[in-house]
Short mmCIF file of C-alpha atoms in Angstrom, two decimals:
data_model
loop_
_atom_site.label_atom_id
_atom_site.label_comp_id
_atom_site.label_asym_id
_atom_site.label_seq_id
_atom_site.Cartn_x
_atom_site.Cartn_y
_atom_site.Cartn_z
CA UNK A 1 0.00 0.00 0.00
CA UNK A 2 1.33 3.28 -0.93
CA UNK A 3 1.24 5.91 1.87
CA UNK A 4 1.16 8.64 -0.21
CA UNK A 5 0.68 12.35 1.29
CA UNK A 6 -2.31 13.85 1.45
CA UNK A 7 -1.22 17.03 -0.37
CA UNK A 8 -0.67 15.82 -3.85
CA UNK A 9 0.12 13.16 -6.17
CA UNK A 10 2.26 13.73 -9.43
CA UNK A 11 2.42 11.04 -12.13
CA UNK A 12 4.73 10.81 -14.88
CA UNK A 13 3.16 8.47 -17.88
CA UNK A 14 5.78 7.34 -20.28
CA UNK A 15 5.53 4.48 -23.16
CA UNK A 16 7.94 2.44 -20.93
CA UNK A 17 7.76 3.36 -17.64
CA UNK A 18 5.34 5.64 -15.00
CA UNK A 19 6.66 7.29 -12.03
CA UNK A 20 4.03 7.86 -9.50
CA UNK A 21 5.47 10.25 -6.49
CA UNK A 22 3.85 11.73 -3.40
CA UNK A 23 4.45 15.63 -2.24
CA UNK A 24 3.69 17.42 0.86
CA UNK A 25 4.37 20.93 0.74
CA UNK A 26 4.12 23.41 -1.33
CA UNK A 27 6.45 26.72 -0.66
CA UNK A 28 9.32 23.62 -0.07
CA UNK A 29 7.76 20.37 -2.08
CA UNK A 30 9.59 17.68 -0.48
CA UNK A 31 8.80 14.24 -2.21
CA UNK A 32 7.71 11.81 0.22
CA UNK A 33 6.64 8.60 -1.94
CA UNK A 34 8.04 7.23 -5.03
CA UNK A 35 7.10 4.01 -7.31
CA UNK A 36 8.47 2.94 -10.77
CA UNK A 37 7.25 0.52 -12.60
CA UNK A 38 7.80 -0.83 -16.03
CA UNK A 39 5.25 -0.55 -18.63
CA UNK A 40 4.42 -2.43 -21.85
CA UNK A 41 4.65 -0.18 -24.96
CA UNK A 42 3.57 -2.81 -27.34
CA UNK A 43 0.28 -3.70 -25.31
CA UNK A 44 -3.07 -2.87 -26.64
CA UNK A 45 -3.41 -1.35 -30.15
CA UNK A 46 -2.67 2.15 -29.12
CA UNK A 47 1.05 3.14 -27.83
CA UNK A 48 -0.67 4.17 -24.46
CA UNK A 49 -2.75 1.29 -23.31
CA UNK A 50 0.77 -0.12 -21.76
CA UNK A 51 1.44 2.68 -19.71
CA UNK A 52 -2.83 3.29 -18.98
CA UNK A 53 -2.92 -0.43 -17.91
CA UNK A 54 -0.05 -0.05 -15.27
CA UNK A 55 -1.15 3.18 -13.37
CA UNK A 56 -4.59 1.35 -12.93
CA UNK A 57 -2.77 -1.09 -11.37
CA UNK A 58 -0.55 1.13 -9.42
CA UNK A 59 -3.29 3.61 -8.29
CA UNK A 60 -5.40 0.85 -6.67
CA UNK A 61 -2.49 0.78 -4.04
CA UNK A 62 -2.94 4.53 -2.99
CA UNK A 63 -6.15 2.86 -1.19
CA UNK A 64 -7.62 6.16 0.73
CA UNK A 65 -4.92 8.62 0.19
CA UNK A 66 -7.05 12.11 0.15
CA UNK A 67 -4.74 13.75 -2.66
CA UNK A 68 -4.76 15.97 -5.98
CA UNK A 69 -3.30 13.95 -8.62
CA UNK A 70 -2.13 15.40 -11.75
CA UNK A 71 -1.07 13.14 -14.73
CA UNK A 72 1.77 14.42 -16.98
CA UNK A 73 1.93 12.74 -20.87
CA UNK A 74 5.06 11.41 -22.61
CA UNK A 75 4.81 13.46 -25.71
CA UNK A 76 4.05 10.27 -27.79
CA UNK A 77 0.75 10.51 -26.82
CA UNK A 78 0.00 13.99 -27.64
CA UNK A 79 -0.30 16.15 -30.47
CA UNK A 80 0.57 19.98 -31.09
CA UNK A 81 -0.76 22.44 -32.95
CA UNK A 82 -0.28 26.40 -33.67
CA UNK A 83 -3.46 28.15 -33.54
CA UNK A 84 -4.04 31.45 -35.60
CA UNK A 85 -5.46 33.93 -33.78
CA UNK A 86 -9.41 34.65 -35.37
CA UNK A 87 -10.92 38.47 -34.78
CA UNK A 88 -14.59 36.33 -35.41
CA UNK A 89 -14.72 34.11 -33.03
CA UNK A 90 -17.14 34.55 -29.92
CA UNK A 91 -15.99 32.71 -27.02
CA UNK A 92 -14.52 29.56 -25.85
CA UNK A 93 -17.00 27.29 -27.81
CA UNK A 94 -15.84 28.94 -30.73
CA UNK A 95 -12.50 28.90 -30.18
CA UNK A 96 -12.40 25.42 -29.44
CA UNK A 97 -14.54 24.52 -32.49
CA UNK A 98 -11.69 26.18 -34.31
CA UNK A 99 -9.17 24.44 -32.72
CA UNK A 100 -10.65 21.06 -34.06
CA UNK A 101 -10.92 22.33 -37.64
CA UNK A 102 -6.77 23.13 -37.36
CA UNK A 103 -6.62 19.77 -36.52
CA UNK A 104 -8.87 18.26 -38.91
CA UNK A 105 -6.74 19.96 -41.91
CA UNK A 106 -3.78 18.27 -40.21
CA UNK A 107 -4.84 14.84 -39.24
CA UNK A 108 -8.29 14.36 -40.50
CA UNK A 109 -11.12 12.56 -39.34
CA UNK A 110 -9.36 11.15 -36.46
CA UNK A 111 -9.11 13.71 -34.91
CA UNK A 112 -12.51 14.36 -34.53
CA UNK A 113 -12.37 11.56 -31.57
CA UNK A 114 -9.50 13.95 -29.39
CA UNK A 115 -9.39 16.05 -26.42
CA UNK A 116 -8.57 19.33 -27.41
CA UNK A 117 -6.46 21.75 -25.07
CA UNK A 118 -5.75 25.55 -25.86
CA UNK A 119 -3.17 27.74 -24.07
CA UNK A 120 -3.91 30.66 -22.92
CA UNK A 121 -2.80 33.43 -25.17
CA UNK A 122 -3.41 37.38 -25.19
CA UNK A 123 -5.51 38.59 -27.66
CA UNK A 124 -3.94 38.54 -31.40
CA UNK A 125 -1.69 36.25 -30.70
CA UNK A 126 -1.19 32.62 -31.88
CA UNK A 127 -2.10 30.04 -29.29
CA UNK A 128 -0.78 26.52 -29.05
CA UNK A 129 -3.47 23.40 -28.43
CA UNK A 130 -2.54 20.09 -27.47
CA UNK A 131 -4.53 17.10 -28.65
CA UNK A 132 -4.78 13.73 -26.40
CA UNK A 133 -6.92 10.25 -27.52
CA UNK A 134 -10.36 10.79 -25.39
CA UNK A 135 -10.15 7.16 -24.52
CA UNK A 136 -6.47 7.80 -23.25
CA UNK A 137 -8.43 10.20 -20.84
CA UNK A 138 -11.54 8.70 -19.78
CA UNK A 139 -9.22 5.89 -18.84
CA UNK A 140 -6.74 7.90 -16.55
CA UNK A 141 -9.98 9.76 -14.90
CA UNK A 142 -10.81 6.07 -13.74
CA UNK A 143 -7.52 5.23 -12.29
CA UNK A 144 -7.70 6.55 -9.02
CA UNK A 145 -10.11 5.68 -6.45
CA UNK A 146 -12.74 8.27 -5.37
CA UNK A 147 -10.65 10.14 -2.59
CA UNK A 148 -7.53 10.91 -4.82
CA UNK A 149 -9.16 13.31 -7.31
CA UNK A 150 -7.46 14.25 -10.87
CA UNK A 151 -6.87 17.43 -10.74
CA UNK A 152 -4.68 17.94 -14.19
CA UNK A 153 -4.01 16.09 -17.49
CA UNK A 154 -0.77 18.09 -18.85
CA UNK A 155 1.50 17.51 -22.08
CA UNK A 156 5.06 17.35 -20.78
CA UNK A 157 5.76 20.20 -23.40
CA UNK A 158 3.50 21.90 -21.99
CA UNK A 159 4.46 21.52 -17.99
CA UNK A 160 8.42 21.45 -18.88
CA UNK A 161 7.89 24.45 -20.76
CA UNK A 162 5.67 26.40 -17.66
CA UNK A 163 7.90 25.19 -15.15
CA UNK A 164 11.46 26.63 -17.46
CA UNK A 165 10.07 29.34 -19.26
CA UNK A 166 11.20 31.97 -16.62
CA UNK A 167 14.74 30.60 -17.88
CA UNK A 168 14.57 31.42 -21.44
CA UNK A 169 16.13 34.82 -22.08
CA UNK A 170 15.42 36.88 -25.24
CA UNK A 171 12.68 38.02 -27.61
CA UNK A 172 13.42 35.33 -29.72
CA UNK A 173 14.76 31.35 -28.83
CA UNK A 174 14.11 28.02 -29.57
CA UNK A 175 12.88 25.32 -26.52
CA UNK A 176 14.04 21.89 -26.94
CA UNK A 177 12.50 18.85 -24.81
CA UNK A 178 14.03 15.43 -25.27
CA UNK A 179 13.18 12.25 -24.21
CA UNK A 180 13.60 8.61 -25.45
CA UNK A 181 12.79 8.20 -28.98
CA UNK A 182 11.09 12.00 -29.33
CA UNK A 183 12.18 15.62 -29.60
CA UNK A 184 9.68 18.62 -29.41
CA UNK A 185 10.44 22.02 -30.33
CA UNK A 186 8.72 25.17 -29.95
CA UNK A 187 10.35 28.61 -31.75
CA UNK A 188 9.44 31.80 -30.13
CA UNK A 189 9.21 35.31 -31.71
CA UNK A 190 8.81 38.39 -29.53
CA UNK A 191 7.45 35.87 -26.82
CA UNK A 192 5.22 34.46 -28.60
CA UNK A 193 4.75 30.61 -29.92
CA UNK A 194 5.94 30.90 -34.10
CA UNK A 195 6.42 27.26 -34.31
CA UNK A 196 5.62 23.81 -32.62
CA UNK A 197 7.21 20.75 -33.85
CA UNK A 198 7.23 17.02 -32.65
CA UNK A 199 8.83 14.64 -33.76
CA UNK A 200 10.13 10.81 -33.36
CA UNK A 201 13.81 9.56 -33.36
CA UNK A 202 16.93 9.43 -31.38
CA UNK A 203 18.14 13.21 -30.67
CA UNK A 204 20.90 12.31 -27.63
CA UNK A 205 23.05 15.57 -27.89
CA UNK A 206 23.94 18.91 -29.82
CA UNK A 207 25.03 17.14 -33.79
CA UNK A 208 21.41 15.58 -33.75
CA UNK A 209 19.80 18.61 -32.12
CA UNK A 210 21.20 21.17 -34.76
CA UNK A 211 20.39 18.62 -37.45
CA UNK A 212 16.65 19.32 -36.37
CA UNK A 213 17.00 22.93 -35.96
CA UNK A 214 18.58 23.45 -39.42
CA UNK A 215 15.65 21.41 -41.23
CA UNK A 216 13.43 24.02 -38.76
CA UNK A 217 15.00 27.15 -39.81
CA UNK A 218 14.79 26.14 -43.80
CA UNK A 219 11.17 25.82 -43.31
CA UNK A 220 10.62 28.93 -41.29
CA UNK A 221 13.02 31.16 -43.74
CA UNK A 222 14.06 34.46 -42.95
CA UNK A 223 16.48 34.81 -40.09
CA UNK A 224 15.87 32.88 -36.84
CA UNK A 225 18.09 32.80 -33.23
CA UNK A 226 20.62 30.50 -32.99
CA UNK A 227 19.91 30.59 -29.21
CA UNK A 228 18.45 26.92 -28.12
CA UNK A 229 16.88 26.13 -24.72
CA UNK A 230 17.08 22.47 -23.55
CA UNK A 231 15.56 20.29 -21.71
CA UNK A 232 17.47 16.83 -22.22
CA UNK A 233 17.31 15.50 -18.61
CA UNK A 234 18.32 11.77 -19.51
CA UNK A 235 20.77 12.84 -21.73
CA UNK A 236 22.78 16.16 -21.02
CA UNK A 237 24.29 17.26 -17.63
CA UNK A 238 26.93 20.09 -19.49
CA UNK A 239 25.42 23.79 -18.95
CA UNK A 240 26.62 24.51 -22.55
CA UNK A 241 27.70 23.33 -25.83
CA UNK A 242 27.91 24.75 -29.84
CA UNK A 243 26.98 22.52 -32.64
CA UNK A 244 27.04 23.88 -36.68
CA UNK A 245 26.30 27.45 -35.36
CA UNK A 246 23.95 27.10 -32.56
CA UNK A 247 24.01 27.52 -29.19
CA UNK A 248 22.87 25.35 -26.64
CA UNK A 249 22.29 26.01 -23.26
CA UNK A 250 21.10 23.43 -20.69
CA UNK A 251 17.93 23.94 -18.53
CA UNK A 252 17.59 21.70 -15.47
CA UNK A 253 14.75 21.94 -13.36
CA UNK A 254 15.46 22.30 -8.92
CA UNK A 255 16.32 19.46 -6.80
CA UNK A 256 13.74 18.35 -5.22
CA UNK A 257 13.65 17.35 -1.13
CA UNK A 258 13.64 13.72 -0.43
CA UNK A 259 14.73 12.93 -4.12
CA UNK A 260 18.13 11.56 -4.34
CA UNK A 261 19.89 12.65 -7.84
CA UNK A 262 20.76 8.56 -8.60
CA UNK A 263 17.16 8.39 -9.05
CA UNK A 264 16.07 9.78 -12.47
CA UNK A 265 14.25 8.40 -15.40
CA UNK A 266 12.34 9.93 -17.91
CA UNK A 267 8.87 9.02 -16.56
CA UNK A 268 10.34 10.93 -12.69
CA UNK A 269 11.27 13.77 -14.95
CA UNK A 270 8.14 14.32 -16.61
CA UNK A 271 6.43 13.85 -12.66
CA UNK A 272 8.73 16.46 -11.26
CA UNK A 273 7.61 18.60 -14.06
CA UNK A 274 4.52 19.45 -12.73
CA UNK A 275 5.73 20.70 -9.52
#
């Protein structure tokens, strides 16, 4: 039985792995619980019923834990989007009808079956949505037993790039999120979102990384930073590095209390995320 705190639960849902960790505090989180456990990416016919299938399992141990539990997605189960910003449209119905048709153009009818997310975004501005199987989260909202409510269903784009954003200096920079097997990228202009890219492959350090970034810039044209952000947790410890004319500099997110630094994986960085 997992004696989780009563504050909050953070989950980390990866194709291969989950980390589920417990958290008291909140001016000094201090983590007070932690479970790994492998998952099976080739279970099910969709690359998340694995990882779905072993937080079921794992949740029914929290037994009566009275806790907020947020869930935070590999980015192989989500999907990105840049949202033009539309003077006609009248509200969040709207906007979110809007947001389906963007992804409709991009990934047709089945997308139609998706949970749509929009950033928030000043007015004028291009937003980004996210895009998660429904079934993927009617199945996570009954994980948990009745006490230990969900509170949150993020991207880990999206948390990574909440939690490191403060970090990112300039009008205009590129963010960079690794993990096994997938890279996502977001370009920013004048702080705000220009591009969003995801995509799937081995990127372990700064020759694949500008390999990326140069196919990026082509396609954007015109002249871009050569300032990149990352985020490479399993993969890159140096602060720096320069690769075909870009700089890299290394984001790491705050130890945590009660964590020690032997004990990452990509699902635990995904959970800590969220904090």
């Amino acid at each position: 039985m997992l004696r989780l705190s009563r504050d909050r639960v953070l989950v980390g849902l990866a194709p291969e792995a989950l980390t589920l960790l417990g958290v008291s505090g909140a001016a000094r989180p201090r983590v007070s619980d932690m479970r790994t456990v492998a998952c099976d990416p080739g279970f099910g016919s969709e690359p998340w019923q694995g990882a779905a299938a072993a937080l079921a399992r794992l949740a029914g141990e929290i037994g009566k834990a009275s806790a907020k539990v947020t869930v935070v997605l590999s980015n192989h189960f989500a999907r990105f989007a840049l949202i033009p910003w539309s003077e006609g449209l009248g509200g969040a119905e709207e906007e979110a009808a809007f947001a389906r048709y963007c992804f409709a153009k991009i990934h047709g009818e089945r997308s139609k079956d998706w949970d749509l997310r929009l950033s928030p975004a000043p007015a004028g501005s291009t937003r980004i949505a996210s895009a998660v199987d429904s079934s993927l989260v009617q199945s996570l909202k009954a994980a948990f037993p009745a006490r230990a409510k969900l509170a949150s269903i993020q991207p880990y784009l999206m948390s990574a790039f909440n939690r490191l954003r403060g970090q990112i200096q300039g009008a205009g920079a590129w963010f960079l999120l690794v993990e096994p097997q997938r890279a996502c990228l977001i370009r920013m202009e004048h702080g705000r979102w220009a591009t969003v890219r995801s995509v799937r492959g081995s990127f372990d350090g700064p020759q694949e990384w500008a390999g990326l970034l140069d196919r990026e810039r082509h396609l954007a044209g015109g002249e871009v930073s050569d300032a990149v952000y990352v985020h490479a947790p399993l993969s890159w410890k140096a602060p720096s590095a320069e690769a075909q004319g870009w700089a890299f500099r290394n984001l790491e997110l705050a130890r945590v209390e009660g964590l020690a630094p032997s004990a990452e994986s990509g699902a635990l960085a995904m959970a800590l995320s969220a904090l």
